[in-house]
Each structure stands twice: as C-alpha cells, then as structure tokens.
Coordinates of N, CA and C in Angstrom, one line a residue:
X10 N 1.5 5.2 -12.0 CA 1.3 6.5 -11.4 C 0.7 6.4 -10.1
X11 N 1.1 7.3 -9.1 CA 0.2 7.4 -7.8 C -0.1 8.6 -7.7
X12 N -1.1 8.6 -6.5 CA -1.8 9.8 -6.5 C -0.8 10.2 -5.0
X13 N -0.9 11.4 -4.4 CA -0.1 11.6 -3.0 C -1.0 12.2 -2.2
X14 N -1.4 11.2 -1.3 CA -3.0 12.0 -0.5 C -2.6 13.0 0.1
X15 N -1.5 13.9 0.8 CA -1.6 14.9 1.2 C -1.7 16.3 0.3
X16 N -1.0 15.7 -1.3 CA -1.3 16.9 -1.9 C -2.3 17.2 -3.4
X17 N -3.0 15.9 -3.4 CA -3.7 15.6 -4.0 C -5.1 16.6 -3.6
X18 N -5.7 15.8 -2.7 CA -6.7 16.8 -1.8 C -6.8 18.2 -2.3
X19 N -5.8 18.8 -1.8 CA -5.6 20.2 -2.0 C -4.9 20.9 -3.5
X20 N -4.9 20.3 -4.1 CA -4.8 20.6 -6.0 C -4.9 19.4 -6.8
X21 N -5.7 18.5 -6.7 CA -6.5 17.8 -6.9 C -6.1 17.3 -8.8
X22 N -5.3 18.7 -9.8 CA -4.8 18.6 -10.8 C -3.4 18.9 -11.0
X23 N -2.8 18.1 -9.7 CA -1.5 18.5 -9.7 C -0.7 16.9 -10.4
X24 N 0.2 16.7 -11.3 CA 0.6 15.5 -11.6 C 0.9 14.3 -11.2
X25 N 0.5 13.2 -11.3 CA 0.6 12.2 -10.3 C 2.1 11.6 -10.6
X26 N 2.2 11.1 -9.4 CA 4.0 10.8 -9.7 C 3.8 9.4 -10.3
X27 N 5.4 9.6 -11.0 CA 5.5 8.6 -11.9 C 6.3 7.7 -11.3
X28 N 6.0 6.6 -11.9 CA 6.4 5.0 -11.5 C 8.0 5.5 -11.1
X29 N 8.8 4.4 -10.2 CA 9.9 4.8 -10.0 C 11.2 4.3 -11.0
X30 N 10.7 3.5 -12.0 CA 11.8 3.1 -13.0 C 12.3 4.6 -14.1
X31 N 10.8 5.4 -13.8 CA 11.4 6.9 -14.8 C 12.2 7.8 -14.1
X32 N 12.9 7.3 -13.0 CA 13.7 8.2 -12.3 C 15.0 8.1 -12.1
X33 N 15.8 8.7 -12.0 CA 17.2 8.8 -12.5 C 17.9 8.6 -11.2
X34 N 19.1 7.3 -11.0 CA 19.7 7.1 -9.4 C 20.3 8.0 -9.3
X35 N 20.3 8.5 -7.8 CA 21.0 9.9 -7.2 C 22.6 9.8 -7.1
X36 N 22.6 8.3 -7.4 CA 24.8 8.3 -7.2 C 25.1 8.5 -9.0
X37 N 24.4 8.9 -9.7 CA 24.1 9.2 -11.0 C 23.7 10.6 -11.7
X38 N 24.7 11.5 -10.9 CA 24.2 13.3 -11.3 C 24.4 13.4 -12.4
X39 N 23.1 14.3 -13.4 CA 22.9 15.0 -14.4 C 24.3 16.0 -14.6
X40 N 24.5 16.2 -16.1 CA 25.9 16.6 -15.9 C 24.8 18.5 -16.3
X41 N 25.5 19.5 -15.8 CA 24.4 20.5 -16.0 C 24.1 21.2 -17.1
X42 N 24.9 20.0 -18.3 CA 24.2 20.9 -19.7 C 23.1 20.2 -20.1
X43 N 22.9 19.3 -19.4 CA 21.7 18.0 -19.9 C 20.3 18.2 -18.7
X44 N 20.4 19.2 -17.7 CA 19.5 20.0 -17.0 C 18.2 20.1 -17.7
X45 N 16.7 19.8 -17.7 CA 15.8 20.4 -18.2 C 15.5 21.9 -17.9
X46 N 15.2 22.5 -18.8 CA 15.2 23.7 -18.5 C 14.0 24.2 -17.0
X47 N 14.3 25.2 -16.4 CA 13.4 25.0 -14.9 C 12.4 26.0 -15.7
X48 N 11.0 25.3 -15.6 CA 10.1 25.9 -16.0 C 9.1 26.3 -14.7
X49 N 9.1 27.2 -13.7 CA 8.6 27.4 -12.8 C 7.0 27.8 -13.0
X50 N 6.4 27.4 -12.5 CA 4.6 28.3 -12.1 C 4.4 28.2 -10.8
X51 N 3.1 29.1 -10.3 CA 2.3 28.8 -9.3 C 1.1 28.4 -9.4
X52 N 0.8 27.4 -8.2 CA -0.6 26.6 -8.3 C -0.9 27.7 -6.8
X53 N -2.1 28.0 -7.0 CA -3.0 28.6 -6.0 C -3.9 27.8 -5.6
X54 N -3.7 27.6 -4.3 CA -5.1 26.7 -3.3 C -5.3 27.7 -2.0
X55 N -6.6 27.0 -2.1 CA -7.3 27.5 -0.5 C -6.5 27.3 0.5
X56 N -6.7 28.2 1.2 CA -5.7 28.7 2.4 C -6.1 27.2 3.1
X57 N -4.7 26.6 3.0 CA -5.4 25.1 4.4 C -3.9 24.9 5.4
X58 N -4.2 24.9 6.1 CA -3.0 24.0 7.3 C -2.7 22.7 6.6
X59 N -1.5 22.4 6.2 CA -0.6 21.8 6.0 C -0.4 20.5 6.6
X60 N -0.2 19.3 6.5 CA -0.2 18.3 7.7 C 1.1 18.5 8.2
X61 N 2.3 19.0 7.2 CA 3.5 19.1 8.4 C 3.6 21.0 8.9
X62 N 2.4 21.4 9.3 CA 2.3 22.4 9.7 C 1.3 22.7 10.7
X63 N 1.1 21.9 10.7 CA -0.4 21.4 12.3 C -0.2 22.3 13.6
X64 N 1.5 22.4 13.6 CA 1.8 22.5 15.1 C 1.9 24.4 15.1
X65 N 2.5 24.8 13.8 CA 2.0 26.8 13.9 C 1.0 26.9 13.0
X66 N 0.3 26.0 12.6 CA -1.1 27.0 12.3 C -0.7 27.8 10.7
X67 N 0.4 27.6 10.2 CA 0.9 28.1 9.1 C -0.3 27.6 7.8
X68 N -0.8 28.7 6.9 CA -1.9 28.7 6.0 C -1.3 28.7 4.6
X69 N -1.1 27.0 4.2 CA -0.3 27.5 3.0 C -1.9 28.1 1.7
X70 N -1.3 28.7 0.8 CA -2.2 29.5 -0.2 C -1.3 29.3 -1.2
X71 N 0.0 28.8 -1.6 CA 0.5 28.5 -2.9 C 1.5 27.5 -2.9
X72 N 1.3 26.8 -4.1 CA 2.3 25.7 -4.4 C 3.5 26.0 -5.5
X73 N 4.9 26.4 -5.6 CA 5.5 26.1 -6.4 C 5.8 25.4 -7.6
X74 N 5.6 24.7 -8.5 CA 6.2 23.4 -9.0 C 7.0 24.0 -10.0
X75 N 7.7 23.1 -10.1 CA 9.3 22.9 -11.6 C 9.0 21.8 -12.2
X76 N 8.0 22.4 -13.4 CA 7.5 21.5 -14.3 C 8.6 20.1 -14.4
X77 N 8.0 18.9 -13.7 CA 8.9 18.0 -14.2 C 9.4 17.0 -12.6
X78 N 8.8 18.1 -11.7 CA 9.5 17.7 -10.4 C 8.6 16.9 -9.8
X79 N 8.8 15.9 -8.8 CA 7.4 15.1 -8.3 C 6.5 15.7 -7.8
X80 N 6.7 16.5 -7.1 CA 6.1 17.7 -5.9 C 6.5 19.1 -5.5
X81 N 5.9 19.9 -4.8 CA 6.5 21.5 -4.9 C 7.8 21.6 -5.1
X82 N 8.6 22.4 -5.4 CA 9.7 23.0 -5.1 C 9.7 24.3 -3.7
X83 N 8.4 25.2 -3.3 CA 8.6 25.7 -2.8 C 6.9 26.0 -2.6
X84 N 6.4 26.7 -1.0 CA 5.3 26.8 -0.6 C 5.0 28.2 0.0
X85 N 4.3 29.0 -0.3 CA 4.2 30.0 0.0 C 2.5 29.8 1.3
X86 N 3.2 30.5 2.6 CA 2.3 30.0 4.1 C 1.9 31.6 4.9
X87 N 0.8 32.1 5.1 CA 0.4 33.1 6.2 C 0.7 32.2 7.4
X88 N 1.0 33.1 8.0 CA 1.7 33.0 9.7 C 1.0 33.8 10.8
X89 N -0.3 33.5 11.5 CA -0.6 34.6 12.4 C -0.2 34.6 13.3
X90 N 0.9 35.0 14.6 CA 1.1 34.8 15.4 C 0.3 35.6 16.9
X91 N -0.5 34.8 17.5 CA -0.7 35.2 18.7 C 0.0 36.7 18.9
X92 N -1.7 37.5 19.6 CA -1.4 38.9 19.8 C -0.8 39.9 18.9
X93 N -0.5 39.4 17.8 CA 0.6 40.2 16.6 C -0.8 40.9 15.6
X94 N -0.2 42.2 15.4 CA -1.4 42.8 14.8 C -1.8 42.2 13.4
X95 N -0.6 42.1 12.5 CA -0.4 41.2 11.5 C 0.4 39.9 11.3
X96 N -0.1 39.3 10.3 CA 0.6 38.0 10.2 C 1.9 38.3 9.4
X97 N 2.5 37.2 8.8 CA 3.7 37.3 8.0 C 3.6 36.3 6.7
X98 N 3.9 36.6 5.7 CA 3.9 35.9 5.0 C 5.6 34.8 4.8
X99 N 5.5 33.6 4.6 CA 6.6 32.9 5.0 C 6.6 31.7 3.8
X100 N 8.1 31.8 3.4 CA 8.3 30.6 2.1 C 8.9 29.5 3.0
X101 N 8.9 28.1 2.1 CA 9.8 27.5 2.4 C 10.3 26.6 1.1
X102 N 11.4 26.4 1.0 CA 11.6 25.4 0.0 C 11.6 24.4 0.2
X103 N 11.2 23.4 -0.8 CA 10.9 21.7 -0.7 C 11.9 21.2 -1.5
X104 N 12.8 21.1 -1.7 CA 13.7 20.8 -3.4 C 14.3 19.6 -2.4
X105 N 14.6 18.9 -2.8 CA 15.2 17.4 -2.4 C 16.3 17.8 -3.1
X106 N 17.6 17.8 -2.3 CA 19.2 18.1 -3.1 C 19.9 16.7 -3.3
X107 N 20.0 16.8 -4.3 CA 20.7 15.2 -4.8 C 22.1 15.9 -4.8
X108 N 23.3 15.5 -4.6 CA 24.8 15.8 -5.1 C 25.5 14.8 -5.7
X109 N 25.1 13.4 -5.7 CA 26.1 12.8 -6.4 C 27.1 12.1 -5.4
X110 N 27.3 13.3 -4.1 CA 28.0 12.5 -3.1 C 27.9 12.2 -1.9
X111 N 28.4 10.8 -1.4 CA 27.9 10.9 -0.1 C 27.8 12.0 1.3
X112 N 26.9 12.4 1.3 CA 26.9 13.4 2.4 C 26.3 13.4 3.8
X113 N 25.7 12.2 3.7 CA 24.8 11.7 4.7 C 25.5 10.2 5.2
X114 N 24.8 9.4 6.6 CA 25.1 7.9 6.8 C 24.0 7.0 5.3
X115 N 24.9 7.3 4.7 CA 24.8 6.0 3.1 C 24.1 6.8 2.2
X116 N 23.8 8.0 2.4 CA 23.0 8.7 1.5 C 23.7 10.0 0.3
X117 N 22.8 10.0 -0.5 CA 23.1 11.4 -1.5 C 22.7 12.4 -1.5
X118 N 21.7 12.6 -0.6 CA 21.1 13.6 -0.7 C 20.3 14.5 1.0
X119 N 20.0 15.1 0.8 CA 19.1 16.0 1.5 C 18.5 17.1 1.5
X120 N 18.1 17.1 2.2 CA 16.2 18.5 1.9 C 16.6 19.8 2.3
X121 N 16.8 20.7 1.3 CA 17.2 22.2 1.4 C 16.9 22.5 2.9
X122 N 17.5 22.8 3.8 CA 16.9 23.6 5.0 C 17.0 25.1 5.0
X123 N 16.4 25.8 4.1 CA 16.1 27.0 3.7 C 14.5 27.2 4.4
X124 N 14.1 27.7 5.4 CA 12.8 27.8 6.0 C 12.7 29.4 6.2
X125 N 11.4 29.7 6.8 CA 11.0 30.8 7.1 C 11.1 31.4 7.2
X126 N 11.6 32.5 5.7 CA 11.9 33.4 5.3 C 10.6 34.8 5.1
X127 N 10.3 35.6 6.0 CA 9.4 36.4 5.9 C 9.4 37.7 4.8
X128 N 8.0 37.9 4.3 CA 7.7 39.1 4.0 C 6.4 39.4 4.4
X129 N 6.0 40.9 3.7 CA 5.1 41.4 4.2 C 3.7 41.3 3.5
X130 N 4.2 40.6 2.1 CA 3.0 40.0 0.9 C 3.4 39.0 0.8
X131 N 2.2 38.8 0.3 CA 2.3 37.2 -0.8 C 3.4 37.1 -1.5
X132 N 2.7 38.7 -2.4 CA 4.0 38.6 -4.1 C 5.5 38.7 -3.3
X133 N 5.9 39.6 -2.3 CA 7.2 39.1 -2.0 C 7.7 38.1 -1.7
X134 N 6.7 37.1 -1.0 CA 7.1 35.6 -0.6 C 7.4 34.9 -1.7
X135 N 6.7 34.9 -2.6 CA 6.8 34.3 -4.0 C 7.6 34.7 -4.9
X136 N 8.2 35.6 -5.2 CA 9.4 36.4 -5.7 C 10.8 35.9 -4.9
X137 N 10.5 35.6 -3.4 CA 12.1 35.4 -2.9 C 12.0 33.9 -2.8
X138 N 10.8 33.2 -3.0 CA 11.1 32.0 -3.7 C 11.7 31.4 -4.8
X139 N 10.8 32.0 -5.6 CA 11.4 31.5 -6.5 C 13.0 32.0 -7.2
X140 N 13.3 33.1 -6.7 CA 14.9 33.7 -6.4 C 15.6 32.6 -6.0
X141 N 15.3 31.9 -4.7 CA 15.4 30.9 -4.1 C 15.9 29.9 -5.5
X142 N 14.8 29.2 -5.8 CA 14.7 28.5 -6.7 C 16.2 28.5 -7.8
X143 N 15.7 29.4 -8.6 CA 16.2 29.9 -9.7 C 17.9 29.7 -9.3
X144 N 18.3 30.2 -7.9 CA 19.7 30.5 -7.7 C 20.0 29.3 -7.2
X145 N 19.6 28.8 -6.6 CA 20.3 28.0 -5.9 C 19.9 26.2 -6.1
X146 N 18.6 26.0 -6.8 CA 18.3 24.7 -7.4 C 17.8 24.8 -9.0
X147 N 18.8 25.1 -9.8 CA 18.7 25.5 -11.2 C 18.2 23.8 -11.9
X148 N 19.0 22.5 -10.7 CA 18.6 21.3 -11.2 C 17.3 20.8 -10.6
X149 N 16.2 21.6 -10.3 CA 15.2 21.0 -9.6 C 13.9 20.2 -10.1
X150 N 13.8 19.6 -11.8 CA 13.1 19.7 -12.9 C 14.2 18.1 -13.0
X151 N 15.6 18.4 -12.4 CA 15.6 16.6 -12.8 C 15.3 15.9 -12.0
X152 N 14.1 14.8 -12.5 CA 14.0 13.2 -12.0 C 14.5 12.4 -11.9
X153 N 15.5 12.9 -9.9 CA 16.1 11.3 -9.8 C 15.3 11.1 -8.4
X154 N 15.4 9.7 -8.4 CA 14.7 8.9 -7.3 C 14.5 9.2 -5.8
X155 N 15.4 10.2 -5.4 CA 16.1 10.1 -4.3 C 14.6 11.6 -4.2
X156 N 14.1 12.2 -5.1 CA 13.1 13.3 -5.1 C 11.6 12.8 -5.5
X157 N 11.5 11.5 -5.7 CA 10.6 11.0 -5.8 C 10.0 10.3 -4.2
X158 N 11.3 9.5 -3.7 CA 11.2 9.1 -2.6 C 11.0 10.4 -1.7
X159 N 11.2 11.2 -1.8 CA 11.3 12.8 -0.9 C 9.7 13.0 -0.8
X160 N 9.0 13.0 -2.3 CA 7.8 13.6 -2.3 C 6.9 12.4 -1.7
X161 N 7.1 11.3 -1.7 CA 6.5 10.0 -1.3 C 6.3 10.4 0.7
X162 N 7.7 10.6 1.1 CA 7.8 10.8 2.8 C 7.2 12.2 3.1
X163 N 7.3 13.0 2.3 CA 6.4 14.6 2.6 C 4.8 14.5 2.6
X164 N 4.5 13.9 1.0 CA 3.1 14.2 0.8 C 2.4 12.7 0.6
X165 N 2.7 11.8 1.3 CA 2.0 10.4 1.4 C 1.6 10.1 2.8

C-alpha cells in the first residue's frame, strides 16, 4: 500500500493505493457485465489550492471517489476571478480512460479532458459531475494499472 502525498494531506482517510500486482493490464478490458458496480460518494475538504492548480488559484472543497478507484474520479473547485463580483463553481473530471486500444504513441489510454465546466453552486457542480461520471465512465471502479499509474503522476 502507498500513501499519495498530494492527496493524502488533504483527506488524510482516503484509501491508500494498492500494490500494483492488484491491478488489471489495460491491453486487458473488463468486458461490461463484469463492471463493479459505480458506487459514487463525496469526500469534503477544506478549501485548499490544489498543486496542479497553483497557477488559477482554483479552491478545490470536494473530492469525488468510485469506491474502488485509486484516486478521485472527479473534483469539485471555486474559481475567483479577478474584479468578478462572484466566483464560479467549476468540475473537473480525473477518470484515467483505459479502451483496450491503442490510442496513443504505445499507449491505452488517456485522461478524460472534460475540464471547466461552470455553475453557480456547489450542489450544481456536483450533480453535473457526477452526471459526468455516471454517463460517460460507468467503468471507473475498475482497477487497471494504467489508473493506478494515473493516480501515482497526479497525486505523488
């Protein structure tokens, strides 16, 4: 088990990832009836700046997880911008996409680029997350390697 110092710190009871032999190869897709079922929650933390968020100042306040996943599936972040009377509340999803096929130079996968999707609450950021979620990474709860390695380069 390891601990992941960037998101450890900041939820301190979040699961430590597991050894990499419990992880399933990414040239090796889950066929989608053998899916663990997506058990979604939210983890609430203190409003903190993010290390890959240094550069806007973005305040994440919630963590996603899919019971089962190494690290978030999705982050819920206030946004003040300079001169603006209010801020924005803004999701992003973290889901590491495995397909099975090469899509990349030698690779299987890659990192949803689904970013900065605004609302005007929390609860709506969190609702079109996990919408997010739900529709479009129904496999985000399986453990293959290629999402462990993901959470290793984000939160290490």
């Amino acid at each position: 088990m390891n601990r992941l110092p960037h998101l450890h710190p900041v939820r301190p009871d979040w699961p430590e990832l597991a050894e990499p032999g419990t992880f399933r190869p990414d040239d090796q897709p889950v066929p989608a009836d053998q899916w663990p079922a997506l058990n979604l929650r939210w983890w609430e933390i203190r409003p903190t700046v993010l290390h890959f968020d240094r550069a806007n100042g973005a305040r994440t306040e919630s963590l996603l997880e899919a019971v089962g996943s190494p690290a978030p599936v999705a982050l819920v972040s206030y946004l003040h911008e300079p001169g603006a009377r209010r801020g924005k509340w803004t999701w992003r999803c973290e889901v590491h996409v495995v397909t099975g096929e090469a899509v990349a130079a030698g690779g299987f996968n890659f990192d949803c680029p689904t970013i900065g999707r605004f609302s005007t609450t929390r609860d709506g950021a969190r609702d079109a997350a996990a919408a997010h979620i739900t529709g479009q990474h129904p496999d985000a709860a399986v453990p293959y390697l290629g999402r462990r390695q993901y959470a290793l380069r984000r939160w290490a």
